[in-house]
């Protein structure tokens, strides 16, 4: 009798072990096989979403036939509470193990928004309002309201948000985005300011930022930035007006129709450097690092004037006579409309 019982026990044990072995093999096969996706998909994990709900979603949508394998694997690895909320790209060929790793590491879909160099604050706000993946939380899109909301009350926003391509997950708020761009500009200034050349006519990083914004708007030729900075610095040091067109354009604002006329050069605004000496009261755009660097490291020389050649580059002159000759050559005698820069 004992022999029969022992035999029965061994048979049952063997059957149980076989079942466990088969179950383990089946689980590993399914966990490491591509999920049933007809096309690339997006999995949205809401905040507080449980592992069981995620498994049920995978099953209900036909991605997994045995979601409990997925759930067991997460619990076996003790990572069930480490899953991050967000949007996840699930491409064809993705296995349940691959997906679990993404959920644990929080590899959510990243969206982007590019703030180009030379962008104004008004243009930044427009881009933010138009971006579908940024969550809109600002009550008002006025400079005063925005700066108060990002904990910078009373500060001027122009030029203070660093131009760059920013990546972020869905649900990032407009306020978070602006704080990040502000902090990035502060970081760049903090890195560049201590290494500045000596003898510059700036009392603070903010004044250097103002100069950098003018340089940014004056040229699209990278090699010219330092040279243009040199012209402006020498003009400031000599007490000459900067007389730079981008400040007039900024002063005109919405009234600027694409052409600067002679009467515009006399437009009464503290931003108009044809009328007032020194730097404008604030930046006129957001400069990139290269323009900031140029403002802090202007090229040496004796040039005090430059004029557009009409192709994006400029002709530089040391004397007014030479400059006037260049104006006649490149603007008054050509197809380009007159543009008086740094007279």
JSON list of N, CA and C in Angstrom, two decimals, residues 35 42-46 49-55 57-58 63-64 70-71 74 77 79-90 94-109:
[
{"chain": "A", "resi": 35, "resn": "UNK", "atom": "N", "xyz": [4.47, 41.55, -29.02]},
{"chain": "A", "resi": 35, "resn": "UNK", "atom": "CA", "xyz": [3.04, 41.61, -28.74]},
{"chain": "A", "resi": 35, "resn": "UNK", "atom": "C", "xyz": [2.27, 41.70, -30.05]},
{"chain": "A", "resi": 42, "resn": "UNK", "atom": "N", "xyz": [0.33, 53.69, -29.00]},
{"chain": "A", "resi": 42, "resn": "UNK", "atom": "CA", "xyz": [0.72, 54.54, -27.88]},
{"chain": "A", "resi": 42, "resn": "UNK", "atom": "C", "xyz": [-0.02, 54.06, -26.65]},
{"chain": "A", "resi": 43, "resn": "UNK", "atom": "N", "xyz": [0.72, 53.79, -25.59]},
{"chain": "A", "resi": 43, "resn": "UNK", "atom": "CA", "xyz": [0.14, 53.38, -24.32]},
{"chain": "A", "resi": 43, "resn": "UNK", "atom": "C", "xyz": [0.17, 54.57, -23.37]},
{"chain": "A", "resi": 44, "resn": "UNK", "atom": "N", "xyz": [-0.99, 54.96, -22.87]},
{"chain": "A", "resi": 44, "resn": "UNK", "atom": "CA", "xyz": [-1.08, 56.07, -21.93]},
{"chain": "A", "resi": 44, "resn": "UNK", "atom": "C", "xyz": [-1.27, 55.49, -20.53]},
{"chain": "A", "resi": 45, "resn": "UNK", "atom": "N", "xyz": [-0.29, 55.72, -19.67]},
{"chain": "A", "resi": 45, "resn": "UNK", "atom": "CA", "xyz": [-0.38, 55.29, -18.28]},
{"chain": "A", "resi": 45, "resn": "UNK", "atom": "C", "xyz": [-0.74, 56.51, -17.44]},
{"chain": "A", "resi": 46, "resn": "UNK", "atom": "N", "xyz": [-1.96, 56.50, -16.94]},
{"chain": "A", "resi": 46, "resn": "UNK", "atom": "CA", "xyz": [-2.43, 57.64, -16.14]},
{"chain": "A", "resi": 46, "resn": "UNK", "atom": "C", "xyz": [-1.79, 57.61, -14.76]},
{"chain": "A", "resi": 49, "resn": "UNK", "atom": "N", "xyz": [-2.29, 54.73, -12.03]},
{"chain": "A", "resi": 49, "resn": "UNK", "atom": "CA", "xyz": [-2.81, 53.55, -12.73]},
{"chain": "A", "resi": 49, "resn": "UNK", "atom": "C", "xyz": [-2.10, 52.30, -12.21]},
{"chain": "A", "resi": 50, "resn": "UNK", "atom": "N", "xyz": [-2.88, 51.31, -11.79]},
{"chain": "A", "resi": 50, "resn": "UNK", "atom": "CA", "xyz": [-2.30, 50.11, -11.20]},
{"chain": "A", "resi": 50, "resn": "UNK", "atom": "C", "xyz": [-1.77, 49.17, -12.27]},
{"chain": "A", "resi": 51, "resn": "UNK", "atom": "N", "xyz": [-0.90, 48.25, -11.84]},
{"chain": "A", "resi": 51, "resn": "UNK", "atom": "CA", "xyz": [-0.35, 47.26, -12.75]},
{"chain": "A", "resi": 51, "resn": "UNK", "atom": "C", "xyz": [-1.45, 46.37, -13.31]},
{"chain": "A", "resi": 52, "resn": "UNK", "atom": "N", "xyz": [-2.42, 46.06, -12.47]},
{"chain": "A", "resi": 52, "resn": "UNK", "atom": "CA", "xyz": [-3.53, 45.22, -12.93]},
{"chain": "A", "resi": 52, "resn": "UNK", "atom": "C", "xyz": [-4.32, 45.91, -14.04]},
{"chain": "A", "resi": 53, "resn": "UNK", "atom": "N", "xyz": [-4.53, 47.22, -13.90]},
{"chain": "A", "resi": 53, "resn": "UNK", "atom": "CA", "xyz": [-5.25, 47.97, -14.94]},
{"chain": "A", "resi": 53, "resn": "UNK", "atom": "C", "xyz": [-4.46, 48.03, -16.23]},
{"chain": "A", "resi": 54, "resn": "UNK", "atom": "N", "xyz": [-3.15, 48.16, -16.11]},
{"chain": "A", "resi": 54, "resn": "UNK", "atom": "CA", "xyz": [-2.31, 48.17, -17.31]},
{"chain": "A", "resi": 54, "resn": "UNK", "atom": "C", "xyz": [-2.41, 46.82, -18.02]},
{"chain": "A", "resi": 55, "resn": "UNK", "atom": "N", "xyz": [-2.31, 45.74, -17.25]},
{"chain": "A", "resi": 55, "resn": "UNK", "atom": "CA", "xyz": [-2.42, 44.41, -17.83]},
{"chain": "A", "resi": 55, "resn": "UNK", "atom": "C", "xyz": [-3.76, 44.20, -18.50]},
{"chain": "A", "resi": 57, "resn": "UNK", "atom": "N", "xyz": [-5.68, 46.49, -19.77]},
{"chain": "A", "resi": 57, "resn": "UNK", "atom": "CA", "xyz": [-5.70, 47.30, -20.98]},
{"chain": "A", "resi": 57, "resn": "UNK", "atom": "C", "xyz": [-4.99, 46.56, -22.12]},
{"chain": "A", "resi": 58, "resn": "UNK", "atom": "N", "xyz": [-3.84, 45.97, -21.81]},
{"chain": "A", "resi": 58, "resn": "UNK", "atom": "CA", "xyz": [-3.09, 45.24, -22.84]},
{"chain": "A", "resi": 58, "resn": "UNK", "atom": "C", "xyz": [-3.90, 44.06, -23.36]},
{"chain": "A", "resi": 63, "resn": "UNK", "atom": "N", "xyz": [-3.31, 43.09, -27.24]},
{"chain": "A", "resi": 63, "resn": "UNK", "atom": "CA", "xyz": [-1.85, 43.10, -27.34]},
{"chain": "A", "resi": 63, "resn": "UNK", "atom": "C", "xyz": [-1.25, 41.87, -26.67]},
{"chain": "A", "resi": 64, "resn": "UNK", "atom": "N", "xyz": [-1.88, 41.43, -25.57]},
{"chain": "A", "resi": 64, "resn": "UNK", "atom": "CA", "xyz": [-1.41, 40.27, -24.81]},
{"chain": "A", "resi": 64, "resn": "UNK", "atom": "C", "xyz": [-2.56, 39.30, -24.60]},
{"chain": "A", "resi": 70, "resn": "UNK", "atom": "N", "xyz": [2.56, 39.18, -17.53]},
{"chain": "A", "resi": 70, "resn": "UNK", "atom": "CA", "xyz": [3.16, 40.52, -17.44]},
{"chain": "A", "resi": 70, "resn": "UNK", "atom": "C", "xyz": [3.10, 41.02, -15.99]},
{"chain": "A", "resi": 71, "resn": "UNK", "atom": "N", "xyz": [1.95, 40.83, -15.35]},
{"chain": "A", "resi": 71, "resn": "UNK", "atom": "CA", "xyz": [1.78, 41.29, -13.97]},
{"chain": "A", "resi": 71, "resn": "UNK", "atom": "C", "xyz": [2.69, 40.52, -13.03]},
{"chain": "A", "resi": 74, "resn": "UNK", "atom": "N", "xyz": [6.37, 41.67, -13.26]},
{"chain": "A", "resi": 74, "resn": "UNK", "atom": "CA", "xyz": [6.62, 42.94, -12.58]},
{"chain": "A", "resi": 74, "resn": "UNK", "atom": "C", "xyz": [6.70, 42.73, -11.07]},
{"chain": "A", "resi": 77, "resn": "UNK", "atom": "N", "xyz": [9.87, 40.88, -9.98]},
{"chain": "A", "resi": 77, "resn": "UNK", "atom": "CA", "xyz": [11.05, 41.76, -9.97]},
{"chain": "A", "resi": 77, "resn": "UNK", "atom": "C", "xyz": [10.89, 42.92, -8.99]},
{"chain": "A", "resi": 79, "resn": "UNK", "atom": "N", "xyz": [8.95, 45.55, -9.07]},
{"chain": "A", "resi": 79, "resn": "UNK", "atom": "CA", "xyz": [8.98, 46.86, -9.73]},
{"chain": "A", "resi": 79, "resn": "UNK", "atom": "C", "xyz": [7.56, 47.38, -9.99]},
{"chain": "A", "resi": 80, "resn": "UNK", "atom": "N", "xyz": [6.57, 46.72, -9.44]},
{"chain": "A", "resi": 80, "resn": "UNK", "atom": "CA", "xyz": [5.19, 47.10, -9.72]},
{"chain": "A", "resi": 80, "resn": "UNK", "atom": "C", "xyz": [4.88, 48.53, -9.29]},
{"chain": "A", "resi": 81, "resn": "UNK", "atom": "N", "xyz": [5.58, 49.04, -8.28]},
{"chain": "A", "resi": 81, "resn": "UNK", "atom": "CA", "xyz": [5.32, 50.39, -7.78]},
{"chain": "A", "resi": 81, "resn": "UNK", "atom": "C", "xyz": [6.28, 51.43, -8.39]},
{"chain": "A", "resi": 82, "resn": "UNK", "atom": "N", "xyz": [7.11, 50.99, -9.32]},
{"chain": "A", "resi": 82, "resn": "UNK", "atom": "CA", "xyz": [8.09, 51.90, -9.92]},
{"chain": "A", "resi": 82, "resn": "UNK", "atom": "C", "xyz": [7.73, 52.31, -11.34]},
{"chain": "A", "resi": 83, "resn": "UNK", "atom": "N", "xyz": [6.48, 52.06, -11.71]},
{"chain": "A", "resi": 83, "resn": "UNK", "atom": "CA", "xyz": [6.04, 52.39, -13.07]},
{"chain": "A", "resi": 83, "resn": "UNK", "atom": "C", "xyz": [5.69, 53.88, -13.14]},
{"chain": "A", "resi": 84, "resn": "UNK", "atom": "N", "xyz": [6.19, 54.54, -14.17]},
{"chain": "A", "resi": 84, "resn": "UNK", "atom": "CA", "xyz": [5.98, 55.98, -14.34]},
{"chain": "A", "resi": 84, "resn": "UNK", "atom": "C", "xyz": [4.77, 56.25, -15.23]},
{"chain": "A", "resi": 85, "resn": "UNK", "atom": "N", "xyz": [4.02, 57.26, -14.86]},
{"chain": "A", "resi": 85, "resn": "UNK", "atom": "CA", "xyz": [2.90, 57.68, -15.70]},
{"chain": "A", "resi": 85, "resn": "UNK", "atom": "C", "xyz": [3.44, 58.40, -16.93]},
{"chain": "A", "resi": 86, "resn": "UNK", "atom": "N", "xyz": [2.61, 58.41, -17.98]},
{"chain": "A", "resi": 86, "resn": "UNK", "atom": "CA", "xyz": [3.01, 59.12, -19.19]},
{"chain": "A", "resi": 86, "resn": "UNK", "atom": "C", "xyz": [2.61, 58.36, -20.44]},
{"chain": "A", "resi": 87, "resn": "UNK", "atom": "N", "xyz": [3.04, 58.89, -21.58]},
{"chain": "A", "resi": 87, "resn": "UNK", "atom": "CA", "xyz": [2.77, 58.28, -22.88]},
{"chain": "A", "resi": 87, "resn": "UNK", "atom": "C", "xyz": [3.98, 57.46, -23.31]},
{"chain": "A", "resi": 88, "resn": "UNK", "atom": "N", "xyz": [3.70, 56.25, -23.78]},
{"chain": "A", "resi": 88, "resn": "UNK", "atom": "CA", "xyz": [4.78, 55.36, -24.22]},
{"chain": "A", "resi": 88, "resn": "UNK", "atom": "C", "xyz": [4.54, 54.90, -25.65]},
{"chain": "A", "resi": 89, "resn": "UNK", "atom": "N", "xyz": [5.59, 55.01, -26.45]},
{"chain": "A", "resi": 89, "resn": "UNK", "atom": "CA", "xyz": [5.52, 54.50, -27.82]},
{"chain": "A", "resi": 89, "resn": "UNK", "atom": "C", "xyz": [5.71, 52.99, -27.78]},
{"chain": "A", "resi": 90, "resn": "UNK", "atom": "N", "xyz": [4.78, 52.26, -28.38]},
{"chain": "A", "resi": 90, "resn": "UNK", "atom": "CA", "xyz": [4.85, 50.80, -28.44]},
{"chain": "A", "resi": 90, "resn": "UNK", "atom": "C", "xyz": [4.86, 50.40, -29.91]},
{"chain": "A", "resi": 94, "resn": "UNK", "atom": "N", "xyz": [7.72, 45.10, -30.24]},
{"chain": "A", "resi": 94, "resn": "UNK", "atom": "CA", "xyz": [7.97, 45.31, -28.81]},
{"chain": "A", "resi": 94, "resn": "UNK", "atom": "C", "xyz": [7.47, 44.11, -28.02]},
{"chain": "A", "resi": 95, "resn": "UNK", "atom": "N", "xyz": [8.29, 43.58, -27.13]},
{"chain": "A", "resi": 95, "resn": "UNK", "atom": "CA", "xyz": [7.90, 42.47, -26.27]},
{"chain": "A", "resi": 95, "resn": "UNK", "atom": "C", "xyz": [7.37, 43.00, -24.95]},
{"chain": "A", "resi": 96, "resn": "UNK", "atom": "N", "xyz": [6.61, 42.19, -24.20]},
{"chain": "A", "resi": 96, "resn": "UNK", "atom": "CA", "xyz": [6.16, 42.62, -22.87]},
{"chain": "A", "resi": 96, "resn": "UNK", "atom": "C", "xyz": [7.32, 43.01, -21.95]},
{"chain": "A", "resi": 97, "resn": "UNK", "atom": "N", "xyz": [8.45, 42.30, -22.06]},
{"chain": "A", "resi": 97, "resn": "UNK", "atom": "CA", "xyz": [9.61, 42.64, -21.24]},
{"chain": "A", "resi": 97, "resn": "UNK", "atom": "C", "xyz": [10.15, 44.01, -21.64]},
{"chain": "A", "resi": 98, "resn": "UNK", "atom": "N", "xyz": [10.20, 44.27, -22.95]},
{"chain": "A", "resi": 98, "resn": "UNK", "atom": "CA", "xyz": [10.64, 45.59, -23.42]},
{"chain": "A", "resi": 98, "resn": "UNK", "atom": "C", "xyz": [9.74, 46.68, -22.85]},
{"chain": "A", "resi": 99, "resn": "UNK", "atom": "N", "xyz": [8.44, 46.45, -22.92]},
{"chain": "A", "resi": 99, "resn": "UNK", "atom": "CA", "xyz": [7.48, 47.43, -22.44]},
{"chain": "A", "resi": 99, "resn": "UNK", "atom": "C", "xyz": [7.64, 47.67, -20.95]},
{"chain": "A", "resi": 100, "resn": "UNK", "atom": "N", "xyz": [7.82, 46.60, -20.19]},
{"chain": "A", "resi": 100, "resn": "UNK", "atom": "CA", "xyz": [7.99, 46.74, -18.75]},
{"chain": "A", "resi": 100, "resn": "UNK", "atom": "C", "xyz": [9.22, 47.59, -18.43]},
{"chain": "A", "resi": 101, "resn": "UNK", "atom": "N", "xyz": [10.30, 47.37, -19.17]},
{"chain": "A", "resi": 101, "resn": "UNK", "atom": "CA", "xyz": [11.52, 48.16, -18.94]},
{"chain": "A", "resi": 101, "resn": "UNK", "atom": "C", "xyz": [11.26, 49.64, -19.20]},
{"chain": "A", "resi": 102, "resn": "UNK", "atom": "N", "xyz": [10.51, 49.94, -20.25]},
{"chain": "A", "resi": 102, "resn": "UNK", "atom": "CA", "xyz": [10.20, 51.34, -20.55]},
{"chain": "A", "resi": 102, "resn": "UNK", "atom": "C", "xyz": [9.37, 51.97, -19.44]},
{"chain": "A", "resi": 103, "resn": "UNK", "atom": "N", "xyz": [8.41, 51.21, -18.94]},
{"chain": "A", "resi": 103, "resn": "UNK", "atom": "CA", "xyz": [7.55, 51.73, -17.87]},
{"chain": "A", "resi": 103, "resn": "UNK", "atom": "C", "xyz": [8.35, 51.99, -16.60]},
{"chain": "A", "resi": 104, "resn": "UNK", "atom": "N", "xyz": [9.30, 51.12, -16.31]},
{"chain": "A", "resi": 104, "resn": "UNK", "atom": "CA", "xyz": [10.13, 51.27, -15.11]},
{"chain": "A", "resi": 104, "resn": "UNK", "atom": "C", "xyz": [11.07, 52.47, -15.25]},
{"chain": "A", "resi": 105, "resn": "UNK", "atom": "N", "xyz": [11.67, 52.61, -16.43]},
{"chain": "A", "resi": 105, "resn": "UNK", "atom": "CA", "xyz": [12.64, 53.68, -16.65]},
{"chain": "A", "resi": 105, "resn": "UNK", "atom": "C", "xyz": [11.98, 55.02, -17.00]},
{"chain": "A", "resi": 106, "resn": "UNK", "atom": "N", "xyz": [10.67, 54.99, -17.23]},
{"chain": "A", "resi": 106, "resn": "UNK", "atom": "CA", "xyz": [9.97, 56.23, -17.55]},
{"chain": "A", "resi": 106, "resn": "UNK", "atom": "C", "xyz": [10.34, 56.80, -18.90]},
{"chain": "A", "resi": 107, "resn": "UNK", "atom": "N", "xyz": [10.59, 55.91, -19.87]},
{"chain": "A", "resi": 107, "resn": "UNK", "atom": "CA", "xyz": [10.98, 56.37, -21.22]},
{"chain": "A", "resi": 107, "resn": "UNK", "atom": "C", "xyz": [9.73, 56.77, -22.00]},
{"chain": "A", "resi": 108, "resn": "UNK", "atom": "N", "xyz": [9.16, 57.89, -21.58]},
{"chain": "A", "resi": 108, "resn": "UNK", "atom": "CA", "xyz": [7.93, 58.38, -22.19]},
{"chain": "A", "resi": 108, "resn": "UNK", "atom": "C", "xyz": [8.23, 59.09, -23.50]},
{"chain": "A", "resi": 109, "resn": "UNK", "atom": "N", "xyz": [7.20, 59.28, -24.30]},
{"chain": "A", "resi": 109, "resn": "UNK", "atom": "CA", "xyz": [7.33, 60.01, -25.55]},
{"chain": "A", "resi": 109, "resn": "UNK", "atom": "C", "xyz": [7.73, 61.45, -25.25]}
]
